[in-house]
Structures are given as C-alpha cells and as structure tokens.
Amino acid sequence: MMTPMRYVVLVLVIIISLHFILSFSHEEYGRATSLSHISEQLAGSKGHPPYQDGVPEDRYVPSTTPIQSRKANATFVFLARNGDLAGVVVSMKQHQPGPVEDRFNKEFQYPYVFLNEEPFSDEFKDRVQTLTDAKIEFGLIPKEHWLQPDWIDEERATTARKDMVEHNVIYGGYVPYRNMCRFNSGFFYKHPLLDKYRYYWRVEPDVTFFCDLHYDPLLLMQDQKKVYGFTVSLYEYPATIPTLWDATKEFINSNPGLVEPDNAMRFISDDGGETYNNCHFWSNFEIGDLDFWRGEAYSKFFDFLDEKGGFYYERWGDAPVHSIGVALFAKKEQIHFFNDIGYRHNPFQHCPQGELHKKGKCWCNPKENFDYEWYSCLKRYDALFT
Ligand SMILES: Nc1nc2c(ncn2[C@@H]2O[C@H](COP(=O)(O)OP(=O)(O)OP(=O)(O)O)[C@@H](O)[C@H]2O)c(=O)[nH]1
Ligand SMILES: *[C@@H]1O[C@H](CO)[C@@H](O)[C@H](O)[C@H]1NC(C)=O
Ligand SMILES: [Mg+2]
C-alpha cells in the first residue's frame, strides 16, 4: 500500500518529468508529434497560446478593378465525408451568406464542388444545398484516385504504420488519412467536375472565417496571375516525411529545367536546398490555380513522389507536397499571403491586425494571431521579398 504522502510525491515526480519531456525549445520544433500537442505547448496561463509578437505589415495592395462587373473562372472545392455534415454546415454558413462573401458571392454565386470517395447521402446534399443559391455539384472520387495502389508493398506499409503509432505520430496508423493526403496532393484537380475551372478555394469542415472581404480573392488570383494563396504557414512533423526531401532533390537533379529560376526555395530551405526546413503552407485553406497543379512541372513531380510510395511508406501530407511544389515551380511573387482573410482551423488562427482588422470588421481577437509565433513560417515568407 502506498501512503498518501508517497502518492503525492509520485504524482509530483510524474508531473515534473512530464514537464521536462514536453518542454522543447525553438530548435526542437521537430519533436512535436501532434497539433494538439503543440497547441498545449503554446498554451499560456490563459489557456491560449502566448501571442506576444507585434503587428504585421499590411502588405496587400487591393485590386482597383470594380468587383461587381466580373467573376473569376473558379469554384469552391470541398472534400468531405457524409459524417462531416455538421462541420460542413458550420464552414459554409460563414462562408456563403455570412460575412466572408457578403460582398461578392451573393451576386457572383461561385459554385461549389463537393467530393467524396463514397456517394453523398440525400441528407447531406439537401442540407448543404439549403445553405446557398449557388450551384453545387457532388462528385464521386474514382477508386484509382483514392485507394492505396496495388503496387504498394502492404507489408512495408503496415510496418511503417505500426512504427508511427508507437511513436505517437498523428494519424500515423490510418490508411484513409493517407488516401486523403495523396488525393489532395495529386488527384483532386483531375476530378472531371473541376475540369471547367481554373481557380479553386479549398474549404474544410469546422473552419472559421472572421472578416468581411472587400474584393474577390478568386479574381485577385486570376488578375494578378497568382498560383497559390495561404493564410497560415508552419512546420511539418519530420517524422511524417523522412525521405520527402531526398526524393525532391532527386527530382530537381534529374529535372533542373522544370525549376522556376525566381522560385521560393528560401521559404522551404535555409541552406540553399541541401535540407528541408519543414516549412509549409497550411493546406486546409488554399486558394489556388488548378492549371498549375495540372501543369508539366507539378504533374511530373507528383508522379515521381507517388512512385516512391512515401504517401504510404511514410505519411507524406498534401501540405508539404503542395508547398514544395509551389515553392519550386512557381515564381515567388505568385504565392500570395491573404493577410486580410481571418481564418481558423483548430488549433491555429490568423487574425488580421491593425487597419486590416478594422477594415474587415473582423470578429477574431487580434491578440490571437499565429503569424509570428515561433512555430509559424511567415517570417520566412516575408524574407522572400526583402
Ligand atoms: N471523403 C473523405 N474525406 C475525407 C476523409 N478524410 C478526411 N477527409 C476530408 O479531408 C480534409 C482533411 O481531413 P481532416 O480530417 O480535416 O484532416 P486534418 O485537417 O489534417 O486534421 P484535423 O486537424 O483533424 O482537421 C477534410 O475536408 C475532411 O473532410 C475520408 O476518408 N473521406
Ligand atoms: C476556365 O478554366 C478552364 C481550365 O483552365 C478552361 O478549360 C476553361 O475554358 C475556362 N473557362 C472559361 C469560361 O474561361
Ligand atoms: Mg481539417
């Protein structure tokens, strides 16, 4: 039997050791294994991250074109399961008649494309259609775009998953999550329902949009020939991508002509391409150019990565794969930070600061802003333009 005193001492020892195990410095960001873990690390005494850094520059130059007269060749893209319905409604309700699109989508009615590897239920379709007057198309993902290809060595994949579970790698044991990452990396833009569009805005369940927009971000992409737009950037867990950078270097070496000379390599590498610094744009929010993904450079890059099998032998995410692709094959000016779009996907959010916050009538707390937290990569994006 343990005496109460011993019990207290034991608990204290456990708490103190946990504290040491969990605390890590800036250099050790790679040890994090899950987002909730990181968010715990960031949580200050008030239960939210200690957002302590200054107000970022307002670097967006608004388009002077009146928005009422024109519309981009674009759609919203929403990958979801039937079980995601509640979260889909939350994301769309703010997205559609809510603040984000008040300024333009009522008039322009950008359509939505919903994709799923299973047929959407009637309940799902009915409830989603109720939320908007815009056209919604529901698409089925072909099996060969979704399932683990049969040339993947299942034994090797199983071992890798077990290993990741043992090491507490987030989603490390899940095949469907890997299917999703591979689909988002290399197949969503090949879906026939997206053929007729050039630009897309990716939306996920349970995200929050905080501000009014006074221009059409899809038209901004089209008019300013942007390729990729983001709101949050951060580090990937190295445990999910041990050989992704080696594969990338191999690809670059055998296809030097595909790399854009005016690229954003400095966003993803601190040593001129020798190593990956793990920075990536957080792809649960994306506004992008589908033709860029469909183009020669990215297509070849994706096929090359797919052949390596890292989506299954490791757990390559669509965020690092997209980010590396964009950083290497687009001009750095074609990557756009949507500073004025207040956005949250748990556990992180971008909240516009200062004048932008006022202008957008944003309802996020400006102090809760990930931009210049130590785990954010935005400073590396800024450095591209200085
Ligand atoms: N159809 C379908 N969609 C999926 C599946 N898994 C994930 N998704 C969708 O893919 C997107 C990303 O999945 P999430 O589960 O949100 O993954 P995540 O953002 O990395 O993780 P969370 O932090 O849990 O949100 C969301 O739009 C999901 O609805 C799946 O098995 N089938
Ligand atoms: C929209 O973009 C797609 C893909 O680039 C293209 O095939 C289609 O013709 C475009 N439609 C219009 C109306 O420009
Ligand atoms: Mg998500």
Short mmCIF file of C-alpha atoms and ligand atoms in Angstrom, two decimals:
data_model
loop_
_atom_site.label_atom_id
_atom_site.label_comp_id
_atom_site.label_asym_id
_atom_site.label_seq_id
_atom_site.Cartn_x
_atom_site.Cartn_y
_atom_site.Cartn_z
CA MET A 1 0.00 0.00 0.00
CA MET A 2 1.20 3.49 -0.82
CA THR A 3 0.92 6.13 1.88
CA PRO A 4 -0.83 9.38 0.85
CA MET A 5 2.50 11.20 1.17
CA ARG A 6 4.26 8.79 -1.18
CA TYR A 7 1.39 9.11 -3.57
CA VAL A 8 1.74 12.89 -3.64
CA VAL A 9 5.47 12.60 -4.19
CA LEU A 10 4.96 10.11 -7.02
CA VAL A 11 2.44 12.38 -8.74
CA LEU A 12 4.81 15.33 -8.35
CA VAL A 13 7.66 13.36 -9.89
CA ILE A 14 5.47 12.39 -12.82
CA ILE A 15 4.34 15.99 -13.37
CA ILE A 16 7.90 17.29 -13.22
CA SER A 17 9.23 14.66 -15.62
CA LEU A 18 6.34 15.31 -18.00
CA HIS A 19 7.17 18.97 -17.87
CA PHE A 20 10.75 18.24 -18.94
CA ILE A 21 9.72 15.80 -21.60
CA LEU A 22 7.15 18.14 -23.07
CA SER A 23 9.09 21.38 -22.97
CA PHE A 24 11.12 21.97 -26.07
CA SER A 25 12.91 24.97 -27.47
CA HIS A 26 12.60 26.61 -30.85
CA GLU A 27 15.30 24.42 -32.33
CA GLU A 28 13.46 21.33 -31.24
CA TYR A 29 10.17 22.00 -33.00
CA GLY A 30 10.71 18.77 -34.92
CA ARG A 31 9.96 16.74 -31.84
CA ALA A 32 6.33 17.68 -31.81
CA THR A 33 4.14 14.82 -32.90
CA SER A 34 0.66 16.28 -32.99
CA LEU A 35 -1.04 19.58 -33.40
CA SER A 36 -2.89 19.35 -30.12
CA HIS A 37 0.44 18.60 -28.51
CA ILE A 38 1.87 21.78 -29.98
CA SER A 39 -1.14 23.78 -29.02
CA GLU A 40 -0.65 22.55 -25.44
CA GLN A 41 2.95 23.68 -25.63
CA LEU A 42 1.85 27.10 -26.78
CA ALA A 43 -0.92 27.43 -24.25
CA GLY A 44 -0.09 30.12 -21.75
CA SER A 45 -1.72 30.68 -18.39
CA LYS A 46 -4.92 31.90 -20.04
CA GLY A 47 -5.33 28.64 -21.90
CA HIS A 48 -4.46 30.05 -25.30
CA PRO A 49 -1.08 30.50 -26.94
CA PRO A 50 1.01 33.41 -25.69
CA TYR A 51 0.52 35.53 -28.78
CA GLN A 52 3.19 38.04 -27.98
CA ASP A 53 4.55 39.33 -31.25
CA GLY A 54 3.98 42.63 -32.96
CA VAL A 55 1.53 43.81 -35.57
CA PRO A 56 2.45 42.56 -39.04
CA GLU A 57 2.73 44.87 -42.02
CA ASP A 58 -0.29 45.32 -44.21
CA ARG A 59 1.24 44.18 -47.45
CA TYR A 60 -1.80 43.61 -49.56
CA VAL A 61 -2.41 46.07 -52.38
CA PRO A 62 -6.11 45.91 -53.21
CA SER A 63 -7.13 45.41 -56.81
CA THR A 64 -8.52 48.59 -58.34
CA THR A 65 -10.89 46.72 -60.62
CA PRO A 66 -14.52 47.09 -59.53
CA ILE A 67 -15.60 43.67 -58.38
CA GLN A 68 -19.26 43.86 -59.32
CA SER A 69 -18.65 43.58 -63.02
CA ARG A 70 -16.58 40.44 -63.20
CA LYS A 71 -16.21 36.95 -61.92
CA ALA A 72 -13.26 34.55 -61.93
CA ASN A 73 -13.23 31.14 -63.57
CA ALA A 74 -13.43 29.47 -60.19
CA THR A 75 -15.18 27.24 -57.69
CA PHE A 76 -15.09 26.22 -54.07
CA VAL A 77 -13.78 22.69 -53.52
CA PHE A 78 -14.90 20.74 -50.53
CA LEU A 79 -13.66 17.21 -49.77
CA ALA A 80 -15.86 15.69 -47.12
CA ARG A 81 -17.43 12.54 -45.73
CA ASN A 82 -21.12 12.15 -45.05
CA GLY A 83 -20.20 12.20 -41.38
CA ASP A 84 -18.68 15.66 -41.81
CA LEU A 85 -22.08 17.24 -42.46
CA ALA A 86 -22.28 19.27 -39.24
CA GLY A 87 -18.80 20.73 -39.75
CA VAL A 88 -19.50 21.40 -43.42
CA VAL A 89 -22.56 23.43 -42.47
CA VAL A 90 -20.52 25.45 -39.97
CA SER A 91 -17.83 26.26 -42.54
CA MET A 92 -20.28 27.10 -45.31
CA LYS A 93 -22.69 29.16 -43.31
CA GLN A 94 -19.97 31.67 -42.58
CA HIS A 95 -18.57 31.26 -46.00
CA GLN A 96 -21.68 31.70 -48.03
CA PRO A 97 -24.32 34.15 -46.81
CA GLY A 98 -22.10 35.12 -43.90
CA PRO A 99 -19.51 37.85 -43.64
CA VAL A 100 -16.84 36.45 -45.93
CA GLU A 101 -18.89 36.51 -49.06
CA ASP A 102 -21.46 39.15 -48.31
CA ARG A 103 -19.53 41.47 -50.53
CA PHE A 104 -19.48 39.33 -53.58
CA ASN A 105 -20.82 35.83 -53.54
CA LYS A 106 -24.43 36.91 -53.28
CA GLU A 107 -24.03 38.44 -56.72
CA PHE A 108 -21.44 36.13 -58.21
CA GLN A 109 -22.56 32.80 -56.92
CA TYR A 110 -19.32 30.91 -57.12
CA PRO A 111 -20.28 27.27 -57.38
CA TYR A 112 -19.24 24.50 -55.03
CA VAL A 113 -17.82 21.10 -55.89
CA PHE A 114 -18.13 18.50 -53.13
CA LEU A 115 -16.01 15.38 -53.47
CA ASN A 116 -16.18 12.08 -51.63
CA GLU A 117 -15.00 8.52 -52.25
CA GLU A 118 -18.49 7.36 -51.22
CA PRO A 119 -21.73 8.75 -52.65
CA PHE A 120 -23.06 11.70 -50.67
CA SER A 121 -26.29 10.89 -48.87
CA ASP A 122 -29.52 12.68 -49.77
CA GLU A 123 -29.50 14.21 -46.32
CA PHE A 124 -26.03 15.62 -46.93
CA LYS A 125 -26.95 17.00 -50.33
CA ASP A 126 -30.23 18.51 -49.22
CA ARG A 127 -28.82 20.23 -46.17
CA VAL A 128 -25.85 21.64 -47.99
CA GLN A 129 -27.95 22.92 -50.88
CA THR A 130 -30.22 24.68 -48.39
CA LEU A 131 -27.31 26.91 -47.38
CA THR A 132 -26.79 28.61 -50.71
CA ASP A 133 -28.33 29.62 -54.01
CA ALA A 134 -25.05 28.85 -55.72
CA LYS A 135 -24.77 25.78 -57.90
CA ILE A 136 -23.45 22.73 -56.05
CA GLU A 137 -22.12 19.64 -57.74
CA PHE A 138 -21.48 16.43 -55.83
CA GLY A 139 -18.78 14.20 -57.26
CA LEU A 140 -17.67 10.66 -56.63
CA ILE A 141 -13.90 10.12 -56.48
CA PRO A 142 -12.78 7.26 -58.73
CA LYS A 143 -11.24 4.38 -56.76
CA GLU A 144 -7.92 4.68 -58.57
CA HIS A 145 -7.63 8.27 -57.34
CA TRP A 146 -8.33 7.30 -53.77
CA LEU A 147 -7.29 3.82 -52.71
CA GLN A 148 -3.80 2.65 -51.92
CA PRO A 149 -2.37 1.49 -55.27
CA ASP A 150 -1.76 -2.26 -55.54
CA TRP A 151 1.93 -1.81 -56.31
CA ILE A 152 2.46 -0.55 -52.77
CA ASP A 153 4.14 -3.26 -50.69
CA GLU A 154 1.50 -3.72 -47.99
CA GLU A 155 3.88 -5.42 -45.61
CA ARG A 156 6.24 -2.49 -45.71
CA ALA A 157 3.32 -0.06 -45.33
CA THR A 158 1.92 -1.96 -42.34
CA THR A 159 5.29 -1.94 -40.60
CA ALA A 160 5.60 1.79 -41.20
CA ARG A 161 2.15 2.45 -39.74
CA LYS A 162 2.87 0.36 -36.63
CA ASP A 163 6.10 2.19 -36.14
CA MET A 164 4.38 5.56 -36.36
CA VAL A 165 1.68 4.53 -33.92
CA GLU A 166 4.41 3.52 -31.48
CA HIS A 167 5.97 6.92 -31.89
CA ASN A 168 2.64 8.74 -31.47
CA VAL A 169 2.75 10.29 -34.91
CA ILE A 170 -0.60 11.99 -35.50
CA TYR A 171 -2.75 9.90 -37.90
CA GLY A 172 0.28 7.59 -38.18
CA GLY A 173 -1.83 4.43 -38.12
CA TYR A 174 -4.50 5.48 -40.61
CA VAL A 175 -4.75 4.40 -44.22
CA PRO A 176 -7.79 6.63 -45.07
CA TYR A 177 -5.87 9.69 -43.89
CA ARG A 178 -3.05 8.70 -46.25
CA ASN A 179 -5.54 8.21 -49.09
CA MET A 180 -6.82 11.71 -48.38
CA CYS A 181 -3.33 13.23 -48.36
CA ARG A 182 -2.42 11.55 -51.62
CA PHE A 183 -5.73 12.56 -53.20
CA ASN A 184 -5.30 16.19 -52.18
CA SER A 185 -1.69 16.13 -53.35
CA GLY A 186 -2.19 14.75 -56.80
CA PHE A 187 -5.76 13.99 -57.77
CA PHE A 188 -8.40 16.47 -56.67
CA TYR A 189 -7.64 18.76 -59.61
CA LYS A 190 -8.04 15.85 -62.01
CA HIS A 191 -11.64 15.28 -61.00
CA PRO A 192 -13.87 15.79 -64.06
CA LEU A 193 -16.14 18.19 -62.15
CA LEU A 194 -13.18 20.55 -61.81
CA ASP A 195 -12.15 20.41 -65.48
CA LYS A 196 -14.14 23.52 -66.31
CA TYR A 197 -12.44 25.64 -63.66
CA ARG A 198 -9.10 27.35 -63.41
CA TYR A 199 -9.11 28.54 -59.78
CA TYR A 200 -10.36 26.95 -56.59
CA TRP A 201 -10.88 27.83 -52.97
CA ARG A 202 -10.49 24.83 -50.68
CA VAL A 203 -12.74 24.67 -47.64
CA GLU A 204 -12.75 22.12 -44.82
CA PRO A 205 -15.32 21.25 -42.18
CA ASP A 206 -15.28 23.22 -38.93
CA VAL A 207 -13.19 26.14 -40.05
CA THR A 208 -13.95 29.75 -39.19
CA PHE A 209 -13.78 32.88 -41.35
CA PHE A 210 -13.64 36.07 -39.33
CA CYS A 211 -13.72 39.11 -41.61
CA ASP A 212 -15.65 40.92 -44.35
CA LEU A 213 -13.84 40.94 -47.65
CA HIS A 214 -13.98 43.99 -49.87
CA TYR A 215 -12.73 42.32 -53.00
CA ASP A 216 -12.93 38.96 -54.72
CA PRO A 217 -9.90 36.84 -53.79
CA LEU A 218 -10.52 34.49 -56.70
CA LEU A 219 -10.41 37.39 -59.12
CA LEU A 220 -7.24 38.61 -57.44
CA MET A 221 -5.65 35.25 -58.25
CA GLN A 222 -6.76 35.48 -61.87
CA ASP A 223 -5.91 39.16 -62.43
CA GLN A 224 -2.55 39.06 -60.69
CA LYS A 225 -1.62 35.63 -62.08
CA LYS A 226 -1.15 34.19 -58.63
CA VAL A 227 -0.70 30.47 -58.24
CA TYR A 228 -1.22 29.83 -54.56
CA GLY A 229 -2.77 31.73 -51.66
CA PHE A 230 -2.46 30.94 -47.95
CA THR A 231 -3.26 32.35 -44.51
CA VAL A 232 -1.22 30.18 -42.12
CA SER A 233 2.17 28.53 -42.54
CA LEU A 234 4.03 26.31 -40.10
CA TYR A 235 6.44 23.40 -39.65
CA GLU A 236 5.65 19.85 -40.69
CA TYR A 237 6.42 16.96 -38.33
CA PRO A 238 9.65 15.48 -39.70
CA ALA A 239 8.54 12.00 -38.62
CA THR A 240 5.88 12.03 -41.35
CA ILE A 241 8.31 12.87 -44.18
CA PRO A 242 11.75 11.30 -43.52
CA THR A 243 12.62 10.87 -47.21
CA LEU A 244 10.45 13.53 -48.87
CA TRP A 245 13.30 15.96 -49.27
CA ASP A 246 15.70 13.33 -50.64
CA ALA A 247 13.05 12.48 -53.23
CA THR A 248 12.61 16.17 -54.01
CA LYS A 249 16.34 16.67 -54.52
CA GLU A 250 16.48 13.63 -56.75
CA PHE A 251 13.66 15.09 -58.82
CA ILE A 252 15.32 18.51 -59.06
CA ASN A 253 18.62 16.96 -60.12
CA SER A 254 17.05 14.98 -62.92
CA ASN A 255 14.69 17.80 -63.99
CA PRO A 256 16.63 21.03 -63.50
CA GLY A 257 14.74 22.67 -66.36
CA LEU A 258 11.42 22.42 -64.54
CA VAL A 259 12.55 24.51 -61.57
CA GLU A 260 11.50 28.16 -61.74
CA PRO A 261 14.59 30.40 -61.53
CA ASP A 262 12.72 33.01 -59.48
CA ASN A 263 11.47 30.38 -57.03
CA ALA A 264 10.71 30.44 -53.30
CA MET A 265 13.37 27.91 -52.27
CA ARG A 266 14.29 30.18 -49.36
CA PHE A 267 10.87 29.54 -47.86
CA ILE A 268 11.46 25.79 -47.66
CA SER A 269 15.22 25.57 -47.20
CA ASP A 270 17.66 27.54 -45.06
CA ASP A 271 20.74 26.17 -46.79
CA GLY A 272 20.06 26.62 -50.49
CA GLY A 273 18.24 23.34 -50.94
CA GLU A 274 20.51 20.98 -49.04
CA THR A 275 17.90 20.32 -46.34
CA TYR A 276 14.19 20.99 -45.88
CA ASN A 277 13.34 23.32 -43.02
CA ASN A 278 9.86 21.70 -42.80
CA CYS A 279 8.01 24.93 -43.61
CA HIS A 280 4.73 24.52 -45.40
CA PHE A 281 1.56 26.42 -46.11
CA TRP A 282 -1.33 25.04 -44.11
CA SER A 283 -3.35 23.47 -46.88
CA ASN A 284 -6.71 23.22 -45.13
CA PHE A 285 -7.07 26.76 -46.52
CA GLU A 286 -5.98 27.14 -50.12
CA ILE A 287 -6.89 29.44 -52.94
CA GLY A 288 -5.04 28.21 -55.96
CA ASP A 289 -4.59 27.76 -59.68
CA LEU A 290 -5.72 24.30 -60.79
CA ASP A 291 -3.77 24.64 -64.03
CA PHE A 292 -0.58 24.96 -62.02
CA TRP A 293 -1.17 21.52 -60.48
CA ARG A 294 -2.19 20.19 -63.89
CA GLY A 295 0.94 21.63 -65.50
CA GLU A 296 4.03 19.69 -66.54
CA ALA A 297 6.31 20.53 -63.61
CA TYR A 298 3.97 19.70 -60.76
CA SER A 299 2.44 16.68 -62.53
CA LYS A 300 5.84 15.13 -63.07
CA PHE A 301 6.84 15.97 -59.53
CA PHE A 302 3.73 14.35 -58.07
CA ASP A 303 4.08 11.22 -60.23
CA PHE A 304 7.70 10.94 -59.15
CA LEU A 305 6.78 11.22 -55.47
CA ASP A 306 3.89 8.82 -55.88
CA GLU A 307 6.21 6.19 -57.35
CA LYS A 308 8.43 6.48 -54.28
CA GLY A 309 5.46 5.30 -52.23
CA GLY A 310 6.05 7.79 -49.41
CA PHE A 311 2.35 8.56 -49.10
CA TYR A 312 2.04 5.03 -47.65
CA TYR A 313 5.55 4.03 -46.50
CA GLU A 314 5.73 7.30 -44.61
CA ARG A 315 2.84 9.70 -44.18
CA TRP A 316 3.51 12.49 -46.63
CA GLY A 317 0.95 15.25 -46.26
CA ASP A 318 -0.56 17.29 -49.06
CA ALA A 319 0.58 20.44 -47.28
CA PRO A 320 4.35 19.86 -47.63
CA VAL A 321 3.90 18.33 -51.08
CA HIS A 322 1.90 21.31 -52.35
CA SER A 323 4.20 23.77 -50.63
CA ILE A 324 7.37 22.26 -52.06
CA GLY A 325 5.77 22.15 -55.50
CA VAL A 326 4.69 25.77 -55.33
CA ALA A 327 8.00 26.92 -53.88
CA LEU A 328 9.99 25.25 -56.66
CA PHE A 329 7.83 25.60 -59.76
CA ALA A 330 6.08 28.94 -59.30
CA LYS A 331 7.58 32.42 -59.11
CA LYS A 332 7.78 33.60 -55.54
CA GLU A 333 5.57 36.60 -56.41
CA GLN A 334 2.87 34.14 -57.38
CA ILE A 335 2.49 32.96 -53.79
CA HIS A 336 0.05 35.22 -52.01
CA PHE A 337 -0.47 35.77 -48.30
CA PHE A 338 -4.17 36.53 -47.77
CA ASN A 339 -3.46 38.76 -44.82
CA ASP A 340 -6.99 40.15 -44.76
CA ILE A 341 -8.72 36.77 -44.52
CA GLY A 342 -9.17 35.99 -40.84
CA TYR A 343 -9.20 32.22 -40.60
CA ARG A 344 -9.14 29.46 -38.05
CA HIS A 345 -8.67 25.72 -38.31
CA ASN A 346 -8.01 24.33 -34.88
CA PRO A 347 -5.71 24.88 -33.15
CA PHE A 348 -4.28 27.86 -35.04
CA GLN A 349 -5.67 31.06 -36.47
CA HIS A 350 -4.64 34.04 -38.50
CA CYS A 351 -6.30 37.22 -37.28
CA PRO A 352 -5.69 40.40 -39.31
CA GLN A 353 -4.03 43.19 -37.36
CA GLY A 354 -4.50 46.94 -37.09
CA GLU A 355 -6.18 48.68 -40.02
CA LEU A 356 -6.90 45.40 -41.76
CA HIS A 357 -8.75 44.16 -38.72
CA LYS A 358 -10.89 47.30 -38.69
CA LYS A 359 -11.48 47.32 -42.40
CA GLY A 360 -12.67 43.72 -42.37
CA LYS A 361 -14.79 44.23 -39.25
CA CYS A 362 -13.08 41.05 -38.08
CA TRP A 363 -14.50 39.30 -35.07
CA CYS A 364 -11.38 37.35 -34.06
CA ASN A 365 -9.33 38.55 -31.11
CA PRO A 366 -6.33 40.31 -32.73
CA LYS A 367 -4.15 39.05 -29.91
CA GLU A 368 -4.82 35.52 -31.01
CA ASN A 369 -2.73 35.54 -34.13
CA PHE A 370 -0.33 32.84 -35.24
CA ASP A 371 1.65 34.95 -37.74
CA TYR A 372 4.84 35.48 -35.79
CA GLU A 373 4.64 32.73 -33.22
CA TRP A 374 7.80 30.65 -33.09
CA TYR A 375 6.04 27.76 -34.78
CA SER A 376 4.94 29.89 -37.75
CA CYS A 377 6.90 30.14 -41.02
CA LEU A 378 5.52 33.54 -42.05
CA LYS A 379 8.81 35.29 -41.34
CA ARG A 380 10.45 33.11 -43.98
CA TYR A 381 7.76 34.09 -46.46
CA ASP A 382 8.37 37.77 -45.60
CA ALA A 383 12.09 37.25 -46.12
CA LEU A 384 11.48 36.24 -49.73
CA PHE A 385 10.57 39.83 -50.52
CA THR A 386 13.22 41.73 -48.61
N1 LIG B 1 -14.37 11.89 -48.39
C1 LIG B 1 -13.45 11.84 -47.44
N2 LIG B 1 -12.96 12.99 -46.98
C2 LIG B 1 -12.02 12.93 -46.01
C3 LIG B 1 -11.54 11.71 -45.47
N3 LIG B 1 -10.61 12.00 -44.53
C4 LIG B 1 -10.52 13.32 -44.50
N4 LIG B 1 -11.36 13.91 -45.38
C5 LIG B 1 -11.53 15.34 -45.67
O1 LIG B 1 -10.23 15.81 -45.95
C6 LIG B 1 -10.00 17.06 -45.33
C7 LIG B 1 -8.86 16.94 -44.33
O2 LIG B 1 -9.20 15.99 -43.35
P1 LIG B 1 -9.11 16.33 -41.80
O3 LIG B 1 -9.65 15.16 -41.07
O4 LIG B 1 -9.73 17.66 -41.56
O5 LIG B 1 -7.54 16.37 -41.62
P2 LIG B 1 -6.65 17.46 -40.92
O6 LIG B 1 -7.15 18.83 -41.25
O7 LIG B 1 -5.24 17.13 -41.21
O8 LIG B 1 -6.87 17.12 -39.40
P3 LIG B 1 -7.80 17.83 -38.31
O9 LIG B 1 -6.82 18.62 -37.51
O10 LIG B 1 -8.38 16.64 -37.58
O11 LIG B 1 -8.84 18.67 -39.00
C8 LIG B 1 -11.33 17.47 -44.73
O12 LIG B 1 -12.01 18.24 -45.72
C9 LIG B 1 -12.03 16.16 -44.49
O13 LIG B 1 -13.43 16.29 -44.55
C10 LIG B 1 -12.10 10.49 -45.99
O14 LIG B 1 -11.75 9.38 -45.57
N5 LIG B 1 -13.05 10.63 -46.96
C1 LIG B 2 -11.82 28.02 -67.18
O1 LIG B 2 -10.57 27.36 -66.97
C2 LIG B 2 -10.50 26.07 -67.53
C3 LIG B 2 -9.16 25.49 -67.10
O2 LIG B 2 -8.11 26.32 -67.46
C4 LIG B 2 -10.64 26.16 -69.04
O3 LIG B 2 -10.61 24.88 -69.62
C5 LIG B 2 -11.98 26.82 -69.36
O4 LIG B 2 -12.10 27.01 -70.76
C6 LIG B 2 -12.08 28.18 -68.67
N1 LIG B 2 -13.41 28.73 -68.88
C7 LIG B 2 -13.59 29.99 -69.22
C8 LIG B 2 -15.01 30.41 -69.35
O5 LIG B 2 -12.67 30.75 -69.45
MG MG B 3 -9.06 19.55 -41.00
#
